[in-house]
C-alpha atoms as a printed R data frame, in Angstrom:
   type eleno elety resid chain resno       x      y       z
1  ATOM     1    CA   MET     A     1 235.700 91.297 121.227
2  ATOM     2    CA   ILE     A     2 237.972 88.784 120.455
3  ATOM     3    CA   ASP     A     3 241.702 88.579 121.295
4  ATOM     4    CA   GLY     A     4 243.099 85.899 118.834
5  ATOM     5    CA   HIS     A     5 246.268 85.592 118.740
6  ATOM     6    CA   ILE     A     6 247.709 84.275 122.421
7  ATOM     7    CA   HIS     A     7 250.571 82.017 122.933
8  ATOM     8    CA   ILE     A     8 251.086 80.611 125.536
9  ATOM     9    CA   GLU     A     9 254.629 79.583 125.616
10 ATOM    10    CA   ARG     A    10 255.785 81.523 128.298
11 ATOM    11    CA   GLY     A    11 254.412 79.229 130.992
12 ATOM    12    CA   ASP     A    12 253.712 76.005 132.083
13 ATOM    13    CA   TYR     A    13 250.980 73.672 129.530
14 ATOM    14    CA   THR     A    14 248.045 73.615 132.982
15 ATOM    15    CA   LEU     A    15 245.311 74.817 133.245
16 ATOM    16    CA   ASP     A    16 246.709 77.305 135.872
17 ATOM    17    CA   TRP     A    17 248.228 78.884 133.284
18 ATOM    18    CA   ILE     A    18 245.295 78.849 131.267
19 ATOM    19    CA   ASN     A    19 243.242 80.427 133.644
20 ATOM    20    CA   GLN     A    20 245.494 83.227 134.067
21 ATOM    21    CA   PHE     A    21 244.517 84.256 130.187
22 ATOM    22    CA   VAL     A    22 241.413 83.556 131.178
23 ATOM    23    CA   SER     A    23 240.961 86.006 133.717
24 ATOM    24    CA   LYS     A    24 242.918 88.925 131.892
25 ATOM    25    CA   ALA     A    25 239.712 88.260 129.339
26 ATOM    26    CA   VAL     A    26 237.530 88.807 132.023
27 ATOM    27    CA   GLU     A    27 238.833 92.090 133.392
28 ATOM    28    CA   ARG     A    28 239.194 93.401 130.017
29 ATOM    29    CA   GLU     A    29 235.611 92.550 128.719
30 ATOM    30    CA   ILE     A    30 236.891 90.195 126.031
31 ATOM    31    CA   ASP     A    31 234.587 87.655 125.202
32 ATOM    32    CA   GLU     A    32 236.824 84.524 123.303
33 ATOM    33    CA   ILE     A    33 240.460 84.009 123.481
34 ATOM    34    CA   ARG     A    34 242.209 82.023 120.961
35 ATOM    35    CA   LEU     A    35 244.988 80.204 121.932
36 ATOM    36    CA   LEU     A    36 247.867 78.742 120.037
37 ATOM    37    CA   GLU     A    37 251.536 78.235 119.798
38 ATOM    38    CA   HIS     A    38 254.353 78.642 117.057
39 ATOM    39    CA   CYS     A    39 255.532 74.756 116.154
40 ATOM    40    CA   TYR     A    40 258.898 75.269 116.473
41 ATOM    41    CA   ARG     A    41 258.687 75.500 119.625
42 ATOM    42    CA   PHE     A    42 257.468 71.583 119.432
43 ATOM    43    CA   GLU     A    43 260.591 69.145 119.626
44 ATOM    44    CA   GLU     A    44 258.722 67.139 116.223
45 ATOM    45    CA   PHE     A    45 259.083 69.715 114.402
46 ATOM    46    CA   VAL     A    46 262.662 70.833 115.138
47 ATOM    47    CA   PRO     A    47 264.170 69.494 111.471
48 ATOM    48    CA   MET     A    48 261.835 71.150 109.542
49 ATOM    49    CA   TYR     A    49 263.889 74.301 110.732
50 ATOM    50    CA   ASP     A    50 267.485 72.987 109.290
51 ATOM    51    CA   SER     A    51 267.672 74.857 106.055
52 ATOM    52    CA   VAL     A    52 266.544 78.436 108.176
53 ATOM    53    CA   CYS     A    53 269.236 77.571 110.872
54 ATOM    54    CA   ALA     A    54 271.537 77.351 107.901
55 ATOM    55    CA   TYR     A    55 271.252 81.524 107.216
56 ATOM    56    CA   SER     A    56 273.477 82.465 109.589
57 ATOM    57    CA   GLU     A    57 274.787 81.303 113.073
58 ATOM    58    CA   TYR     A    58 272.681 84.156 114.805
59 ATOM    59    CA   VAL     A    59 269.664 82.043 113.459
60 ATOM    60    CA   ASN     A    60 271.003 78.952 114.011
61 ATOM    61    CA   GLU     A    61 271.694 80.483 117.932
62 ATOM    62    CA   TRP     A    62 268.761 81.722 118.543
63 ATOM    63    CA   PHE     A    63 266.585 79.183 117.312
64 ATOM    64    CA   HIS     A    64 268.281 76.195 119.461
65 ATOM    65    CA   ARG     A    65 267.971 78.270 122.566
66 ATOM    66    CA   ASN     A    66 264.127 78.847 121.670
67 ATOM    67    CA   ALA     A    67 262.920 75.592 119.631
68 ATOM    68    CA   GLY     A    68 262.078 71.994 120.345
69 ATOM    69    CA   VAL     A    69 261.309 73.069 124.261
70 ATOM    70    CA   HIS     A    70 257.941 71.021 124.596
71 ATOM    71    CA   LYS     A    71 256.616 68.059 122.880
72 ATOM    72    CA   LEU     A    72 253.338 68.222 120.849
73 ATOM    73    CA   ALA     A    73 251.542 65.767 122.639
74 ATOM    74    CA   ASP     A    74 251.542 67.572 126.005
75 ATOM    75    CA   TYR     A    75 250.000 70.793 124.093
76 ATOM    76    CA   LEU     A    76 247.418 68.504 122.340
77 ATOM    77    CA   GLU     A    77 246.376 67.150 125.792
78 ATOM    78    CA   LEU     A    78 246.488 70.527 127.352
79 ATOM    79    CA   MET     A    79 244.065 71.707 124.845
80 ATOM    80    CA   GLU     A    80 241.639 68.625 125.266
81 ATOM    81    CA   ARG     A    81 241.566 70.051 128.457
82 ATOM    82    CA   VAL     A    82 240.493 73.229 127.398
83 ATOM    83    CA   ARG     A    83 237.959 72.133 125.314
84 ATOM    84    CA   ASN     A    84 236.491 70.042 128.368
85 ATOM    85    CA   GLU     A    85 236.685 73.022 131.019
86 ATOM    86    CA   ARG     A    86 234.000 75.476 131.004
87 ATOM    87    CA   PHE     A    87 235.296 78.988 131.442
88 ATOM    88    CA   PRO     A    88 233.906 82.794 131.419
89 ATOM    89    CA   VAL     A    89 235.278 83.393 128.107
90 ATOM    90    CA   GLU     A    90 235.376 81.105 124.818
91 ATOM    91    CA   CYS     A    91 238.471 80.035 124.358
92 ATOM    92    CA   GLU     A    92 239.217 78.512 120.864
93 ATOM    93    CA   ASN     A    93 242.388 76.249 119.933
94 ATOM    94    CA   HIS     A    94 244.164 77.364 117.062
95 ATOM    95    CA   TYR     A    95 247.011 74.967 117.169
96 ATOM    96    CA   LEU     A    96 249.662 75.843 115.519
97 ATOM    97    CA   VAL     A    97 251.023 78.816 113.745
């Protein structure tokens, strides 16, 4: 079985955090997990959303509370570490959505 849609946004970008997903996958007999993240979470992508933020004050406020909280390089570094780690389940990296 595959869980193909796991956002890692609610924790630190560490192997310990990834191991929590791996442990849960093992517990649920999942063979493969796919890790990903929304691009708006990275400060480098924030300017792309100017037109979206202009849509309404509600959207603008929500976006600026949640966006740009990570650096893309930190995510890519973690995904490289995940690729080099041996886990009891397959961990795929489906970078950004």
